[in-house]
mmCIF file of C-alpha atoms in Angstrom:
data_model
loop_
_atom_site.group_PDB
_atom_site.id
_atom_site.type_symbol
_atom_site.label_atom_id
_atom_site.label_comp_id
_atom_site.label_asym_id
_atom_site.label_seq_id
_atom_site.Cartn_x
_atom_site.Cartn_y
_atom_site.Cartn_z
ATOM 1 C CA GLN A 1 17.130 2.644 40.218
ATOM 2 C CA GLN A 2 14.473 4.107 42.273
ATOM 3 C CA GLN A 3 12.160 1.067 42.222
ATOM 4 C CA VAL A 4 11.173 -1.155 45.031
ATOM 5 C CA LYS A 5 10.194 -4.503 44.003
ATOM 6 C CA GLN A 6 7.761 -6.250 46.261
ATOM 7 C CA SER A 7 6.470 -10.000 46.424
ATOM 8 C CA PRO A 8 4.383 -11.783 46.365
ATOM 9 C CA GLN A 9 1.456 -9.967 44.986
ATOM 10 C CA SER A 10 -1.117 -11.724 47.274
ATOM 11 C CA LEU A 11 -0.763 -14.228 50.151
ATOM 12 C CA ILE A 12 -3.384 -16.483 52.204
ATOM 13 C CA VAL A 13 -2.376 -17.903 55.337
ATOM 14 C CA GLN A 14 -4.322 -19.441 58.083
ATOM 15 C CA LYS A 15 -4.726 -17.936 61.400
ATOM 16 C CA GLY A 16 -1.559 -18.368 63.277
ATOM 17 C CA GLY A 17 0.634 -18.865 60.381
ATOM 18 C CA ILE A 18 3.586 -16.571 59.591
ATOM 19 C CA PRO A 19 3.140 -14.725 56.322
ATOM 20 C CA ILE A 20 6.383 -13.417 54.888
ATOM 21 C CA ILE A 21 6.511 -10.310 52.376
ATOM 22 C CA ASN A 22 9.771 -9.624 50.576
ATOM 23 C CA CYS A 23 11.117 -6.419 49.010
ATOM 24 C CA ALA A 24 14.120 -5.549 47.195
ATOM 25 C CA TYR A 25 15.783 -2.250 46.248
ATOM 26 C CA GLU A 26 18.441 -1.032 43.862
ATOM 27 C CA ASN A 27 19.391 2.553 44.990
ATOM 28 C CA THR A 28 21.992 2.144 47.791
ATOM 29 C CA ALA A 29 21.358 5.718 49.079
ATOM 30 C CA PHE A 30 18.034 4.331 50.567
ATOM 31 C CA ASP A 31 18.681 4.536 54.194
ATOM 32 C CA TYR A 32 15.093 4.134 55.872
ATOM 33 C CA PHE A 33 12.779 1.243 55.075
ATOM 34 C CA PRO A 34 9.365 1.401 56.318
ATOM 35 C CA TRP A 35 6.198 -1.075 56.009
ATOM 36 C CA TYR A 36 2.797 0.421 55.762
ATOM 37 C CA GLN A 37 -0.602 -1.197 56.264
ATOM 38 C CA GLN A 38 -3.510 -0.376 54.405
ATOM 39 C CA PHE A 39 -7.122 -1.197 55.019
ATOM 40 C CA PRO A 40 -9.944 -0.785 52.138
ATOM 41 C CA GLY A 41 -10.866 2.683 52.095
ATOM 42 C CA LYS A 42 -8.115 4.098 54.322
ATOM 43 C CA GLY A 43 -4.759 5.553 53.871
ATOM 44 C CA PRO A 44 -1.461 3.834 54.469
ATOM 45 C CA ALA A 45 -0.530 3.381 58.262
ATOM 46 C CA LEU A 46 2.885 3.100 59.383
ATOM 47 C CA LEU A 47 3.522 -0.313 60.908
ATOM 48 C CA ILE A 48 7.184 -0.629 61.450
ATOM 49 C CA ALA A 49 10.396 0.744 59.966
ATOM 50 C CA ILE A 50 14.122 -0.116 59.807
ATOM 51 C CA ARG A 51 17.467 1.765 59.260
ATOM 52 C CA PRO A 52 20.167 -0.194 57.539
ATOM 53 C CA ASP A 53 22.556 -0.209 60.716
ATOM 54 C CA VAL A 54 20.442 -3.096 62.118
ATOM 55 C CA SER A 55 19.489 -6.726 60.657
ATOM 56 C CA GLU A 56 16.410 -7.004 62.503
ATOM 57 C CA LYS A 57 13.618 -5.159 64.258
ATOM 58 C CA LYS A 58 10.628 -6.389 66.141
ATOM 59 C CA GLU A 59 7.586 -4.573 67.204
ATOM 60 C CA GLY A 60 4.936 -6.910 68.805
ATOM 61 C CA ARG A 61 4.075 -9.469 66.153
ATOM 62 C CA PHE A 62 5.776 -7.739 63.316
ATOM 63 C CA THR A 63 9.372 -8.266 62.468
ATOM 64 C CA ILE A 64 11.474 -6.639 59.722
ATOM 65 C CA SER A 65 14.568 -8.668 58.645
ATOM 66 C CA PHE A 66 17.117 -6.447 56.609
ATOM 67 C CA ASN A 67 19.902 -7.979 54.387
ATOM 68 C CA LYS A 68 22.156 -4.940 53.458
ATOM 69 C CA SER A 69 24.403 -6.931 51.095
ATOM 70 C CA ALA A 70 21.695 -8.324 49.209
ATOM 71 C CA LYS A 71 19.723 -4.904 49.132
ATOM 72 C CA GLN A 72 16.541 -6.925 50.426
ATOM 73 C CA PHE A 73 14.183 -6.712 53.457
ATOM 74 C CA SER A 74 11.108 -8.616 54.430
ATOM 75 C CA LEU A 75 8.271 -8.324 56.874
ATOM 76 C CA HIS A 76 7.082 -11.265 59.112
ATOM 77 C CA ILE A 77 3.848 -11.503 60.867
ATOM 78 C CA MET A 78 3.962 -13.689 64.004
ATOM 79 C CA ASP A 79 0.767 -15.652 64.908
ATOM 80 C CA SER A 80 -1.325 -13.960 62.159
ATOM 81 C CA GLN A 81 -4.796 -13.034 62.852
ATOM 82 C CA PRO A 82 -7.952 -12.348 60.690
ATOM 83 C CA GLY A 83 -7.465 -8.690 61.616
ATOM 84 C CA ASP A 84 -4.337 -8.444 59.902
ATOM 85 C CA SER A 85 -6.049 -8.898 56.554
ATOM 86 C CA ALA A 86 -4.826 -5.901 54.685
ATOM 87 C CA THR A 87 -2.557 -4.568 52.062
ATOM 88 C CA TYR A 88 0.902 -4.265 53.108
ATOM 89 C CA PHE A 89 3.493 -1.869 51.347
ATOM 90 C CA CYS A 90 7.071 -1.748 51.798
ATOM 91 C CA ALA A 91 8.824 1.496 51.112
ATOM 92 C CA ALA A 92 12.312 3.362 50.913
ATOM 93 C CA SER A 93 13.568 6.667 51.183
ATOM 94 C CA ASN A 94 16.750 8.688 51.829
ATOM 95 C CA LEU A 95 16.375 10.538 54.792
ATOM 96 C CA GLY A 96 19.217 12.969 54.169
ATOM 97 C CA THR A 97 18.271 13.986 50.709
ATOM 98 C CA ALA A 98 14.614 13.411 49.947
ATOM 99 C CA SER A 99 11.393 13.725 52.007
ATOM 100 C CA LYS A 100 9.536 11.300 49.679
ATOM 101 C CA LEU A 101 8.776 7.670 49.912
ATOM 102 C CA THR A 102 9.229 5.243 47.020
ATOM 103 C CA PHE A 103 6.688 2.286 47.593
ATOM 104 C CA GLY A 104 6.460 -1.172 46.622
ATOM 105 C CA THR A 105 3.568 -2.517 44.526
ATOM 106 C CA GLY A 106 1.829 -3.972 47.596
ATOM 107 C CA THR A 107 0.847 -7.573 48.945
ATOM 108 C CA ARG A 108 -2.789 -8.262 49.840
ATOM 109 C CA LEU A 109 -2.811 -10.492 52.771
ATOM 110 C CA GLN A 110 -5.852 -12.711 53.709
ATOM 111 C CA VAL A 111 -5.584 -14.430 57.236
ATOM 112 C CA THR A 112 -8.276 -17.353 57.270
ATOM 113 C CA LEU A 113 -9.709 -18.903 60.224
ATOM 114 C CA GLU B 1 -5.449 10.723 68.039
ATOM 115 C CA PRO B 2 -4.782 13.535 65.384
ATOM 116 C CA GLU B 3 -5.840 12.877 61.891
ATOM 117 C CA VAL B 4 -5.395 14.338 58.383
ATOM 118 C CA THR B 5 -8.799 15.020 56.917
ATOM 119 C CA GLN B 6 -9.369 14.886 53.089
ATOM 120 C CA THR B 7 -12.580 16.144 51.447
ATOM 121 C CA PRO B 8 -14.493 14.932 49.435
ATOM 122 C CA SER B 9 -13.952 11.131 49.969
ATOM 123 C CA HIS B 10 -15.170 10.563 46.281
ATOM 124 C CA GLN B 11 -15.152 13.014 43.214
ATOM 125 C CA VAL B 12 -16.647 12.477 40.036
ATOM 126 C CA THR B 13 -15.765 14.747 37.278
ATOM 127 C CA GLN B 14 -15.931 15.128 33.558
ATOM 128 C CA MET B 15 -12.899 14.960 31.495
ATOM 129 C CA GLY B 16 -11.444 18.399 30.877
ATOM 130 C CA GLN B 17 -13.079 19.746 34.034
ATOM 131 C CA GLU B 18 -10.850 21.244 36.948
ATOM 132 C CA VAL B 19 -10.907 19.616 40.281
ATOM 133 C CA ILE B 20 -9.596 20.833 43.768
ATOM 134 C CA LEU B 21 -9.062 18.096 46.404
ATOM 135 C CA ARG B 22 -8.708 19.529 49.994
ATOM 136 C CA CYS B 23 -6.688 18.390 52.933
ATOM 137 C CA VAL B 24 -6.511 19.695 56.498
ATOM 138 C CA PRO B 25 -3.190 18.355 57.726
ATOM 139 C CA ILE B 26 -2.518 17.840 61.626
ATOM 140 C CA SER B 27 -2.193 21.327 63.053
ATOM 141 C CA ASN B 28 1.419 21.312 64.254
ATOM 142 C CA HIS B 29 2.823 19.739 61.167
ATOM 143 C CA LEU B 30 4.975 21.494 58.831
ATOM 144 C CA TYR B 31 5.607 19.270 55.967
ATOM 145 C CA PHE B 32 2.600 18.302 53.414
ATOM 146 C CA TYR B 33 2.469 15.763 50.587
ATOM 147 C CA TRP B 34 0.195 14.400 48.064
ATOM 148 C CA TYR B 35 0.348 10.909 46.829
ATOM 149 C CA ARG B 36 -1.730 9.033 44.315
ATOM 150 C CA GLN B 37 -2.915 5.358 43.913
ATOM 151 C CA ILE B 38 -4.236 4.144 40.556
ATOM 152 C CA LEU B 39 -6.676 1.107 41.586
ATOM 153 C CA GLY B 40 -4.611 -1.954 42.543
ATOM 154 C CA GLN B 41 -1.440 -0.506 41.734
ATOM 155 C CA LYS B 42 1.268 1.123 44.204
ATOM 156 C CA VAL B 43 1.235 4.541 46.096
ATOM 157 C CA GLU B 44 3.193 7.138 44.046
ATOM 158 C CA PHE B 45 4.816 10.420 45.235
ATOM 159 C CA LEU B 46 3.341 13.498 43.597
ATOM 160 C CA VAL B 47 4.676 16.530 45.515
ATOM 161 C CA SER B 48 6.047 17.674 49.137
ATOM 162 C CA PHE B 49 5.338 21.363 50.244
ATOM 163 C CA TYR B 50 7.018 23.321 53.101
ATOM 164 C CA ASN B 51 7.256 27.003 53.939
ATOM 165 C CA ASN B 52 4.663 27.828 51.357
ATOM 166 C CA GLU B 53 6.600 26.211 48.351
ATOM 167 C CA ILE B 54 7.136 23.015 46.628
ATOM 168 C CA SER B 55 10.106 21.262 47.868
ATOM 169 C CA GLU B 56 10.032 18.314 45.700
ATOM 170 C CA LYS B 57 8.103 16.949 42.730
ATOM 171 C CA SER B 58 7.649 13.802 40.758
ATOM 172 C CA GLU B 59 7.577 13.766 36.890
ATOM 173 C CA ILE B 60 3.926 12.883 37.491
ATOM 174 C CA PHE B 61 3.280 16.288 38.775
ATOM 175 C CA ASP B 62 3.308 18.258 35.440
ATOM 176 C CA ASP B 63 1.878 21.640 34.654
ATOM 177 C CA GLN B 64 -1.762 20.529 35.126
ATOM 178 C CA PHE B 65 -1.154 20.024 38.623
ATOM 179 C CA SER B 66 -0.689 22.769 41.335
ATOM 180 C CA VAL B 67 -0.717 22.827 45.337
ATOM 181 C CA GLU B 68 -1.550 25.680 47.576
ATOM 182 C CA ARG B 69 -2.020 26.427 51.285
ATOM 183 C CA PRO B 70 -4.662 29.079 51.041
ATOM 184 C CA ASP B 71 -4.920 29.551 54.718
ATOM 185 C CA GLY B 72 -3.415 28.325 57.981
ATOM 186 C CA SER B 73 -5.318 24.996 57.816
ATOM 187 C CA ASN B 74 -5.897 23.619 54.322
ATOM 188 C CA PHE B 75 -3.776 22.147 51.803
ATOM 189 C CA THR B 76 -5.071 21.636 48.272
ATOM 190 C CA LEU B 77 -4.259 19.914 45.223
ATOM 191 C CA LYS B 78 -5.571 21.230 41.963
ATOM 192 C CA ILE B 79 -5.755 19.359 38.591
ATOM 193 C CA ARG B 80 -6.503 21.866 35.924
ATOM 194 C CA SER B 81 -7.875 19.782 33.073
ATOM 195 C CA THR B 82 -8.657 16.219 33.965
ATOM 196 C CA LYS B 83 -7.846 13.377 32.011
ATOM 197 C CA LEU B 84 -9.223 9.619 32.244
ATOM 198 C CA GLU B 85 -5.706 8.466 33.486
ATOM 199 C CA ASP B 86 -6.066 10.950 36.468
ATOM 200 C CA SER B 87 -8.633 8.588 38.052
ATOM 201 C CA ALA B 88 -7.111 7.453 41.230
ATOM 202 C CA MET B 89 -7.069 7.762 44.935
ATOM 203 C CA TYR B 90 -5.264 10.779 46.128
ATOM 204 C CA PHE B 91 -3.790 10.670 49.550
ATOM 205 C CA CYS B 92 -2.742 13.671 51.528
ATOM 206 C CA ALA B 93 -0.051 13.373 54.207
ATOM 207 C CA SER B 94 1.873 15.533 56.778
ATOM 208 C CA SER B 95 4.812 15.384 59.018
ATOM 209 C CA GLU B 96 6.029 17.549 62.073
ATOM 210 C CA VAL B 97 9.568 17.322 60.743
ATOM 211 C CA ARG B 98 11.188 16.617 57.433
ATOM 212 C CA GLN B 99 11.276 12.817 58.192
ATOM 213 C CA VAL B 100 9.272 10.448 56.318
ATOM 214 C CA GLY B 101 8.699 8.250 59.379
ATOM 215 C CA GLY B 102 6.709 10.834 60.975
ATOM 216 C CA TYR B 103 4.081 10.692 57.925
ATOM 217 C CA THR B 104 0.345 10.565 58.892
ATOM 218 C CA PHE B 105 -1.824 9.785 55.866
ATOM 219 C CA GLY B 106 -5.361 10.986 55.090
ATOM 220 C CA SER B 107 -8.224 8.366 54.303
ATOM 221 C CA GLY B 108 -7.922 9.486 50.550
ATOM 222 C CA THR B 109 -10.223 11.169 47.891
ATOM 223 C CA ARG B 110 -11.352 8.761 45.173
ATOM 224 C CA LEU B 111 -11.282 10.716 41.840
ATOM 225 C CA THR B 112 -13.111 9.243 38.943
ATOM 226 C CA VAL B 113 -12.871 11.043 35.584
ATOM 227 C CA VAL B 114 -15.472 10.103 33.251
#
């Protein structure tokens, strides 16, 4: 019940395309859903996060869509650039009871010219 | 921008040996964490640490693992008797408050057990 399932495993889009990465969770106690971006040789860096009281959050070219009833959330990257090529992880936590993050399995994104 | 610093960046050790991975969290942060990432797999929580004691640990964090804050700046992860399956990237993180959104991760230590 603690799992966060992420898909696809890898994704190739052309520059300007809109990659979409999907995650699903089971634990209804989760109330915080961040996305992390990881470049090779670096630690994960927080990209954007959402709480379940909203259905969408935008920060620059990054948008999270959240469907509480389906227990799913997704990351959209508008006007993707080669510099966005990285591994993206979704994660979930319960801010009230736990300090840990449960990560998805990651999506390796490649944005081509 | 403040950083979490981890040393060494790469450690090779023989099976059965003890290793200590070191981290310098951001100076005003109070909560400290270790995560690990086996090559090509997801990032997994190991342990969280606050006020000089473990506040939460995963099933991975068994008796061969220990954490310590030996002084005011360092935060260490010790693996007492390394196994081949301990080979992974180990990430330290810190946060100012007990809030996962405030995490800053270090660049990691790649541990290779041979």
